[in-house]
Short mmCIF file of C-alpha atoms and ligand atoms in Angstrom, two decimals:
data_model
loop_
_atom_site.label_atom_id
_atom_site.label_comp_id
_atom_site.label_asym_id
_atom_site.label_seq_id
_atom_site.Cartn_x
_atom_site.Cartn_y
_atom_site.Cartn_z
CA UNK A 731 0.00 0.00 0.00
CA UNK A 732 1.27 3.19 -0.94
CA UNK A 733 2.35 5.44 2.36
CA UNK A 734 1.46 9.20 2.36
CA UNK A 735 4.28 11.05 4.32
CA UNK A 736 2.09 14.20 6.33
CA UNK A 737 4.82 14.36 9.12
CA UNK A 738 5.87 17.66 10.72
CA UNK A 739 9.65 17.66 10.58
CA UNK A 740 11.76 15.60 9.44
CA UNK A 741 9.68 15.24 6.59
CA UNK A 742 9.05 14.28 2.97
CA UNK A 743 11.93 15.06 0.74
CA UNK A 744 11.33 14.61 -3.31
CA UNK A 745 12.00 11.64 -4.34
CA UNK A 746 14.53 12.96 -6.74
CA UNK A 747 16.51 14.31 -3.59
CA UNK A 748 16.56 10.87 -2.26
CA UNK A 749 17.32 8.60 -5.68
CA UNK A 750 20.37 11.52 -5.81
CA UNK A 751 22.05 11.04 -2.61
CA UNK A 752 21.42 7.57 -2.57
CA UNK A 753 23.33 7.30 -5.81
CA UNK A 754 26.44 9.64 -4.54
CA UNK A 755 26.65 7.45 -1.07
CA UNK A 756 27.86 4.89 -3.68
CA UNK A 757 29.59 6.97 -5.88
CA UNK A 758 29.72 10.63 -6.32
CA UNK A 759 30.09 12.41 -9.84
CA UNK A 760 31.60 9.95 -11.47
CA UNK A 761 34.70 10.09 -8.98
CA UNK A 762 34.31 6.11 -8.03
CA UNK A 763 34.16 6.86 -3.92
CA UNK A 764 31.20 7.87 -1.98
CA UNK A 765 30.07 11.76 -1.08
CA UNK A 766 30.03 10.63 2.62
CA UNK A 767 33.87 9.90 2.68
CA UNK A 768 35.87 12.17 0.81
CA UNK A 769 37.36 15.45 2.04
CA UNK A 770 35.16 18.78 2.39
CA UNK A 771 37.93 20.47 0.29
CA UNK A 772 37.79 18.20 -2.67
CA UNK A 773 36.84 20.31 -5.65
CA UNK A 774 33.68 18.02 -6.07
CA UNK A 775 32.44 19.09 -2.39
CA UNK A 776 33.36 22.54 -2.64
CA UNK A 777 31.50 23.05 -5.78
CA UNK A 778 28.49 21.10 -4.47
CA UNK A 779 28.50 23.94 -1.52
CA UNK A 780 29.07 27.03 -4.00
CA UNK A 781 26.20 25.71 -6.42
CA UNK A 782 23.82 25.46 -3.34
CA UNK A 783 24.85 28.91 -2.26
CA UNK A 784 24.13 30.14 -6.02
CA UNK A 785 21.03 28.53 -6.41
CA UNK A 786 19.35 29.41 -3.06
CA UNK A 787 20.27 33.16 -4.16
CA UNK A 788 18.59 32.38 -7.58
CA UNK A 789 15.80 30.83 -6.38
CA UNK A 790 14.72 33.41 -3.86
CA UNK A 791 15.99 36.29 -5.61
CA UNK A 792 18.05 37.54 -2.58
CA UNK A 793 19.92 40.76 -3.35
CA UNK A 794 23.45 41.76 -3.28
CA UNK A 795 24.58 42.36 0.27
CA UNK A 796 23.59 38.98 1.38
CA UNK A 797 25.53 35.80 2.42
CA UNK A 798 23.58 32.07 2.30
CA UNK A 799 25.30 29.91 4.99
CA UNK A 800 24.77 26.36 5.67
CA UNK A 801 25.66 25.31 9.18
CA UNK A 802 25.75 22.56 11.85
CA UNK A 803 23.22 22.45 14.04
CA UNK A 804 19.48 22.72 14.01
CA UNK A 805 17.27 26.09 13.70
CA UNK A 806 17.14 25.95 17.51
CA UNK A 807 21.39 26.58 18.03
CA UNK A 808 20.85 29.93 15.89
CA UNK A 809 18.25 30.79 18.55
CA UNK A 810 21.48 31.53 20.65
CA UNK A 811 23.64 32.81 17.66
CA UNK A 812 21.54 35.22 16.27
CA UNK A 813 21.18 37.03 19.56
CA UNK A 814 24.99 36.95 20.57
CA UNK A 815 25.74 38.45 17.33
CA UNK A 816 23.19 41.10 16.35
CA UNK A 817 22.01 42.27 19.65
CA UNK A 818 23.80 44.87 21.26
CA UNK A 819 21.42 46.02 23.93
CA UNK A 820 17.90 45.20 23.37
CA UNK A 821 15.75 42.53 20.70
CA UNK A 822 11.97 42.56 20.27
CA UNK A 823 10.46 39.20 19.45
CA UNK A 824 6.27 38.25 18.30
CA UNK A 825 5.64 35.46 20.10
CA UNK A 826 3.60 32.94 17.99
CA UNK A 827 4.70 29.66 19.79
CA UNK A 828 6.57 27.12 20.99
CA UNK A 829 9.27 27.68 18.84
CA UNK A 830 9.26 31.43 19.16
CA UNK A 831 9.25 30.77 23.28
CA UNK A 832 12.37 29.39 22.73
CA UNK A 833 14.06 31.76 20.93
CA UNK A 834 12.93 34.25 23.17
CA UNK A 835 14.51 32.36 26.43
CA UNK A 836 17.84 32.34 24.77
CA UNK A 837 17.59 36.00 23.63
CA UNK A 838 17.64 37.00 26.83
CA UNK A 839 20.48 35.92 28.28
CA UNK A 840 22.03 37.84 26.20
CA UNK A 841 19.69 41.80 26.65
CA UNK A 842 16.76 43.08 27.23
CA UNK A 843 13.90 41.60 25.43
CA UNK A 844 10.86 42.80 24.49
CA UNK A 845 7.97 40.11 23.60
CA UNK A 846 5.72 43.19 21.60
CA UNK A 847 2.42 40.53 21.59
CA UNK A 848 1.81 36.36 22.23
CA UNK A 849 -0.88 34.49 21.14
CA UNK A 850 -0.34 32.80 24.26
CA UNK A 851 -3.66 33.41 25.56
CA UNK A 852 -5.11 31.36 23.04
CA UNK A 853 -2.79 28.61 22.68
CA UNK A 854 -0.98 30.13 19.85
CA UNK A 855 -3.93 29.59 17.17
CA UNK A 856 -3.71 33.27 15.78
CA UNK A 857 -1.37 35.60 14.71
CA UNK A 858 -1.10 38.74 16.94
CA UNK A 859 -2.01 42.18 15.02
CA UNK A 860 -1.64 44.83 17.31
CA UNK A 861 1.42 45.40 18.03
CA UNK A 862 4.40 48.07 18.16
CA UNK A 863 7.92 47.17 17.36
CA UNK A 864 10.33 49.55 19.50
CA UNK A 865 12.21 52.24 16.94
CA UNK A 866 15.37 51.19 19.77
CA UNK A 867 15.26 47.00 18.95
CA UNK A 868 18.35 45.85 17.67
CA UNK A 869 16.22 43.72 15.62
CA UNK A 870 12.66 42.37 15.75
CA UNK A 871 11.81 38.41 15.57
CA UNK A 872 9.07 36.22 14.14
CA UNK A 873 8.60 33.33 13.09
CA UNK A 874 6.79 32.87 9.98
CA UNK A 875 5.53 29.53 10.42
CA UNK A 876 4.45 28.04 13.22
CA UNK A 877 4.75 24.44 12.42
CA UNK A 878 3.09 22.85 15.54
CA UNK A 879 0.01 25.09 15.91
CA UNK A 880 -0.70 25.82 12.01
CA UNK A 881 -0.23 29.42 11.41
CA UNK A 882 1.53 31.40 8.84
CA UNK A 883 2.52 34.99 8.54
CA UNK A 884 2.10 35.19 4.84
CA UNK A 885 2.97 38.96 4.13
CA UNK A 886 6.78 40.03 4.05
CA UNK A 887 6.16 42.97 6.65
CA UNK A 888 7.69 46.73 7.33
CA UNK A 889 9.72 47.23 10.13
CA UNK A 890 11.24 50.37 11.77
CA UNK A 891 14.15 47.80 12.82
CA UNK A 892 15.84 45.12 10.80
CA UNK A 893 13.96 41.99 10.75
CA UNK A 894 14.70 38.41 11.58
CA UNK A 895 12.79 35.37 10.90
CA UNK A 896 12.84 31.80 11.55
CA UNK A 897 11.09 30.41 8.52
CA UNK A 898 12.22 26.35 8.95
CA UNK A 899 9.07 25.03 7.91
CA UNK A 900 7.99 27.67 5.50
CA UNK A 901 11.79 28.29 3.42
CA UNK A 902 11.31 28.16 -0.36
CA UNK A 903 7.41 27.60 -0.09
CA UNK A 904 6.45 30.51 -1.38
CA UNK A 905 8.27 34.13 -3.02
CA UNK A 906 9.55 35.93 -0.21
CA UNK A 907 10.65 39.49 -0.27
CA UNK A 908 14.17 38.60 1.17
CA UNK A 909 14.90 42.47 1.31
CA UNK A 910 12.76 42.90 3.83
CA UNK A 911 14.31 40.79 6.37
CA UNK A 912 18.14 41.21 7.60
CA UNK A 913 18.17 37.37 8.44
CA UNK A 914 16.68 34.45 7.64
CA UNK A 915 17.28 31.56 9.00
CA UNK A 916 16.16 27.61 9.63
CA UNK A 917 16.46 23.80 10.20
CA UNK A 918 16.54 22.37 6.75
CA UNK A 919 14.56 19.11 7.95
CA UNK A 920 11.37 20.22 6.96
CA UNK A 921 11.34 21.70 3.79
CA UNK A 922 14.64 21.12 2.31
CA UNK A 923 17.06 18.45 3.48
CA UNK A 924 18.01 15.75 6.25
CA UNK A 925 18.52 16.78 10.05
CA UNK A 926 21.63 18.29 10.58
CA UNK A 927 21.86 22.07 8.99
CA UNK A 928 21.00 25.22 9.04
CA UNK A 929 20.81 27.42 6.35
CA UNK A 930 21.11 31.46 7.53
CA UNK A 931 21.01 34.64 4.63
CA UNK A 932 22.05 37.34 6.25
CA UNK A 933 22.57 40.81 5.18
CA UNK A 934 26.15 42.13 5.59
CA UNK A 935 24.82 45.75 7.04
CA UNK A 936 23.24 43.93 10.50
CA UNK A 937 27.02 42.70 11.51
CA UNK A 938 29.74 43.92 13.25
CA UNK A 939 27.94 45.52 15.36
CA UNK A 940 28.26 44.35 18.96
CA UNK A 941 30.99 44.66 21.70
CA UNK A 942 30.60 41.19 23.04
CA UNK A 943 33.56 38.53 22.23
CA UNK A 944 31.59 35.77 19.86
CA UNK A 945 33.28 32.32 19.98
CA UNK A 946 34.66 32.10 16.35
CA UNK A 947 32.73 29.05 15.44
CA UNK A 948 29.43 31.16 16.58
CA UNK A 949 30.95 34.08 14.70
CA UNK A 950 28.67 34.55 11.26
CA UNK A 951 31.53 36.78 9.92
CA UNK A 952 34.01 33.62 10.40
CA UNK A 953 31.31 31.38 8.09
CA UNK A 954 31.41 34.03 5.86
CA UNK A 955 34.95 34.77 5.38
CA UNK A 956 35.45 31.10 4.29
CA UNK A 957 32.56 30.38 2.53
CA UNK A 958 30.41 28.22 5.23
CA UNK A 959 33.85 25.82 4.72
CA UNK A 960 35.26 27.05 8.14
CA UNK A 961 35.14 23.89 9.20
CA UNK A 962 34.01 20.48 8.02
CA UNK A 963 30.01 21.29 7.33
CA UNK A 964 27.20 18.48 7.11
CA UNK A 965 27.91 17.16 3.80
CA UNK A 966 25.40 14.82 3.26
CA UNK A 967 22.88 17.40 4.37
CA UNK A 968 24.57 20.45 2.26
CA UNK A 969 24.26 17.53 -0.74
CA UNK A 970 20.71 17.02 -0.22
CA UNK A 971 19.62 20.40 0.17
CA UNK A 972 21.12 21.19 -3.36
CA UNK A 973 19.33 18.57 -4.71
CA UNK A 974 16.27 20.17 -3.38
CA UNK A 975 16.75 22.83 -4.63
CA UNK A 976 17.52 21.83 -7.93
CA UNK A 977 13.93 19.96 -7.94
CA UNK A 978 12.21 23.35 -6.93
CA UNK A 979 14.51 25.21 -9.98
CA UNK A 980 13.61 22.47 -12.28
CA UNK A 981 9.53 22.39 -11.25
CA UNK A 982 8.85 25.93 -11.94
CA UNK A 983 10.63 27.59 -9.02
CA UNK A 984 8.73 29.38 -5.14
CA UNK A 985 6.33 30.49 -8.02
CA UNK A 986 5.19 27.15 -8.76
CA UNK A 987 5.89 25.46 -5.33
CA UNK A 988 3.55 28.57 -3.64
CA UNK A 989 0.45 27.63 -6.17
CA UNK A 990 0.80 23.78 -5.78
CA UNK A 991 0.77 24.53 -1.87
CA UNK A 992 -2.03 26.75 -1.93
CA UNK A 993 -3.93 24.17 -3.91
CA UNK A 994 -3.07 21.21 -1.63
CA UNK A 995 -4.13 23.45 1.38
CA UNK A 996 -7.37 25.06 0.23
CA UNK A 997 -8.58 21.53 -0.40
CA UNK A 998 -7.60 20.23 2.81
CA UNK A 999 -9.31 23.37 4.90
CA UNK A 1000 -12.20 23.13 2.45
CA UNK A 1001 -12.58 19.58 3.12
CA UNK A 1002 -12.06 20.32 6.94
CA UNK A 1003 -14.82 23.11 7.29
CA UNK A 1004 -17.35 20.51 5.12
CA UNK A 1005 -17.15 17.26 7.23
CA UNK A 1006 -19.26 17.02 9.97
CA UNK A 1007 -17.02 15.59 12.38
CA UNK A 1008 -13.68 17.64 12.01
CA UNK A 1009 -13.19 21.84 12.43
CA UNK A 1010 -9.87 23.37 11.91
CA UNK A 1011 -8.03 24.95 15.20
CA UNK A 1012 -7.34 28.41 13.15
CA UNK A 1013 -10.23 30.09 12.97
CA UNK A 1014 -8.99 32.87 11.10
CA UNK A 1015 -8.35 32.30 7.70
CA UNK A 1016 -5.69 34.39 7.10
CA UNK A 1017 -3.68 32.73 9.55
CA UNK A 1018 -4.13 29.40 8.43
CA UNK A 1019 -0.69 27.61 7.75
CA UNK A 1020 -0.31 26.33 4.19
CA UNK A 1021 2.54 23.98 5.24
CA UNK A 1022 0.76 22.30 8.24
CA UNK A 1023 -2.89 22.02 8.48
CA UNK A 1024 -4.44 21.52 11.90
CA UNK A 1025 -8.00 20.31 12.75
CA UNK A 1026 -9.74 18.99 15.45
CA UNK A 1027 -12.85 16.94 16.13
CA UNK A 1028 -16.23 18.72 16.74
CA UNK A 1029 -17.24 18.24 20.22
CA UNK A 1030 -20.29 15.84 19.11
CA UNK A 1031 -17.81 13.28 17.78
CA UNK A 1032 -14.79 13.83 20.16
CA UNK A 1033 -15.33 9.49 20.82
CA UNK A 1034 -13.99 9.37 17.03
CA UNK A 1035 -10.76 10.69 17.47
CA UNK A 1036 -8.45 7.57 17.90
CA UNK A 1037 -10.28 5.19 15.77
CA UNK A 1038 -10.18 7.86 12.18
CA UNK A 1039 -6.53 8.18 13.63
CA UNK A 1040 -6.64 4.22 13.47
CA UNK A 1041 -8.37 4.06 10.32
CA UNK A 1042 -6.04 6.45 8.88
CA UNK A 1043 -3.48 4.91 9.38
CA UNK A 1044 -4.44 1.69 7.85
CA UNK A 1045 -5.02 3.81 4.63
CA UNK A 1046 -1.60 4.44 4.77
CA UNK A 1047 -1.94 8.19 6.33
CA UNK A 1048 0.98 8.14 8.62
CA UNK A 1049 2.32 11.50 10.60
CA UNK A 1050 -1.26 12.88 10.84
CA UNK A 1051 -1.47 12.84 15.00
CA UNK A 1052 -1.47 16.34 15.95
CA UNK A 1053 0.87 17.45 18.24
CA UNK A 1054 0.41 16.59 21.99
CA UNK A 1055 0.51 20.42 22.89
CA UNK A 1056 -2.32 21.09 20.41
CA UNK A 1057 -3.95 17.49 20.00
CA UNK A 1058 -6.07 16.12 17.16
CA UNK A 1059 -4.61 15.87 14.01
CA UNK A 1060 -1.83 18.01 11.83
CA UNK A 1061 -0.99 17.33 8.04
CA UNK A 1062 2.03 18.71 6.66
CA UNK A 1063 1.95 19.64 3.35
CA UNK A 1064 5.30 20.64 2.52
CA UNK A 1065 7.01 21.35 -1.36
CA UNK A 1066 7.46 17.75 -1.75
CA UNK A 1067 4.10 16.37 -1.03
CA UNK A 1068 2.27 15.37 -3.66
CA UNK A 1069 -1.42 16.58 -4.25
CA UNK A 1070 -2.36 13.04 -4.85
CA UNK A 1071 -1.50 12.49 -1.45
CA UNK A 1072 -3.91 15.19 0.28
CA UNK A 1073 -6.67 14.11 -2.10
CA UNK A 1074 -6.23 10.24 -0.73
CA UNK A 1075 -6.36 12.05 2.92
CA UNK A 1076 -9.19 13.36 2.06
CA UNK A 1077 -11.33 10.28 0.30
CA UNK A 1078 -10.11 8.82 3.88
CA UNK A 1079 -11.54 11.70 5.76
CA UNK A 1080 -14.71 10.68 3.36
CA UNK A 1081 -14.92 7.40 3.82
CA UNK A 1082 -14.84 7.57 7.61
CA UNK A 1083 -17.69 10.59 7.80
CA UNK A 1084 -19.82 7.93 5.91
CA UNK A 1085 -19.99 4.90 8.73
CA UNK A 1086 -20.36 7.30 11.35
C1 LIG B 873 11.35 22.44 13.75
C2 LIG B 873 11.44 23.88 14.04
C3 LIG B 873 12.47 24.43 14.82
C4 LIG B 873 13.52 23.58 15.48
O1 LIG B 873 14.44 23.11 14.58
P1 LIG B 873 15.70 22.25 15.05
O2 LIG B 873 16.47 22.15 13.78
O3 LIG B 873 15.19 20.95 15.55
O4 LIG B 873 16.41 23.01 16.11
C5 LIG B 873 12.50 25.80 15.00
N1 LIG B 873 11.58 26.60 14.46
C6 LIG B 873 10.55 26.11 13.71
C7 LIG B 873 9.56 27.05 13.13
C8 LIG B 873 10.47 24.75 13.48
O5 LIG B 873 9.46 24.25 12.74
#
């Protein structure tokens, strides 16, 4: 039976990506060893890095100024190295979740913080408004998708300070405005590659300017100076994420990748809003994530909600249990899934309304 991948992170890759590194593990560009276990400053390598570096630039349109990195770690260790090198003084972060939360607890051992809203209140299932970002912020934070509660921040926003945003679960979705935003930055295991990197574009201007002593390997200027070849990066990641991206280029680009999502979404929320025993947990539409769909049972049917999980399953829906901080169910819909796939969730979702 064919298995429909809707998990949150790590998650679906194309199956080009996959076919690709599984034929350099063996034996990479023709050079007779494996990409796993030759040196990070073979030509091969360093060209695989420099093409991924040229064709995220390409593929988002990022402007001169900027430098694409791809480093160890997850999106979670730049939570702590984005505030030791760009805040001086003071930060101002949105706080839209989980993931935000966590940012924000590193930021401040490192300033003064100021959290300018939270959708705290409501367990993070809308996107704060009304809010002021302080003219004397270093920089202001937000994270553009919140992957475990299902909401999006869809517009590339003004800012009277330079903007930073974790976008790990929403990265080459959709166009993006990148000069808007002094940073970007984010795990690559949702939308791009395996576990283990982290790709940052950051503008030159937002450096340099702090007094504290940065450990050199925390030190973007030291990535930058050699290329994100400092020292030995996560190859097999790095190789996979240029696959990636060379699937986006060669499927019509964020252009094309935004309209399929949209699609895949739309019919999922439609789908959601239609069945009688299911209501999404974003009421506002304009919120609603188009990378990770959340919905609930209605209260009426609550006694349903492990046996569709069971039944799903058995349909081969697998990654659909919401998370445990927001329950029910989440699909993720990232770049790589398939339409087919959200269509056969939904002829599930179908099937199941009918014996109830
Ligand atoms: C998954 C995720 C993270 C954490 O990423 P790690 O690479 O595991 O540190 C951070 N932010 C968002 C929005 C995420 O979805």
């Amino acid at each position: 039976m064919k298995k429909h991948n809707f998990y949150a992170g790590p998650a679906i890759l194309p199956e080009y990506t996959v076919d690709q590194v599984i034929q350099a593990c063996r034996d990479f560009d023709g050079m007779g060893l494996g990409i796993m276990e030759i040196s990070h400053r073979s030509k091969e390598f360093t060209a695989v890095m420099e093409q991924a570096q040229q064709l995220f630039k390409d593929l988002l349109g990022i402007p001169e100024g900027y430098h694409v990195l791809f480093l160890g770690g997850g999106a979670s260790t730049q939570f702590t190295v984005i505030p030791m090198n760009l805040m001086q003084k003071k930060s101002a972060y949105l706080n839209t979740g989980a993931w935000a939360t966590k940012a924000i607890k590193e930021a401040k051992l490192y300033g003064e913080v100021d959290v300018v809203a939270s959708s705290e209140d409501s367990n993070f299932n809308y996107i704060p408004k009304d809010y002021v970002i302080p003219a004397d912020a270093d920089y202001f934070h937000i994270t553009t998708n919140n992957t475990i509660y299902g909401t999006e921040i869809k517009e590339d926003m003004d800012s009277p300070v330079p903007v930073v945003a974790d976008m790990s679960s929403d990265i080459l979705s959709r166009p993006v405005d990148v000069s808007k935003y002094a940073l970007i930055y984010g795990g690559a295991q949702k939308n791009l590659a395996p576990a283990g990197v982290a790709f940052v574009i950051v503008r030159e201007d937002v450096l340099g300017k702090v007094d504290r002593k940065i450990p050199t390997i925390f030190n973007y200027r030291t990535h930058i100076d050699k290329g994100s070849m400092f020292n030995t990066p996560p190859v097999l990641p790095v190789f996979a994420a240029l696959q990636t991206l060379i699937w986006i280029r060669d499927n019509g680009g964020v252009e094309a990748m935004q309209k399929r999502n949209r699609e895949k979404s739309s019919m999922l929320y439609e789908e959601i809003e239609r069945n009688k025993l299911f209501k999404p947990t974003v009421t506002v539409e304009e919120d609603r994530s188009v990378m990770n769909v959340c919905w609930v049972m209605n209260e009426e049917y609550a006694d349903h909600e492990k046996p569709f999980l069971e039944f799903a399953t058995e349909r081969g829906m697998i990654g659909i249990k919401g998370h445990r901080s927001v329950g029910g169910f989440r699909a993720s819909l990232y770049n790589a899934l398939a339409p087919e796939s959200v269509k056969a969730l939904i002829a599930v979702m179908q099937e199941y309304e009918k014996n109830v």
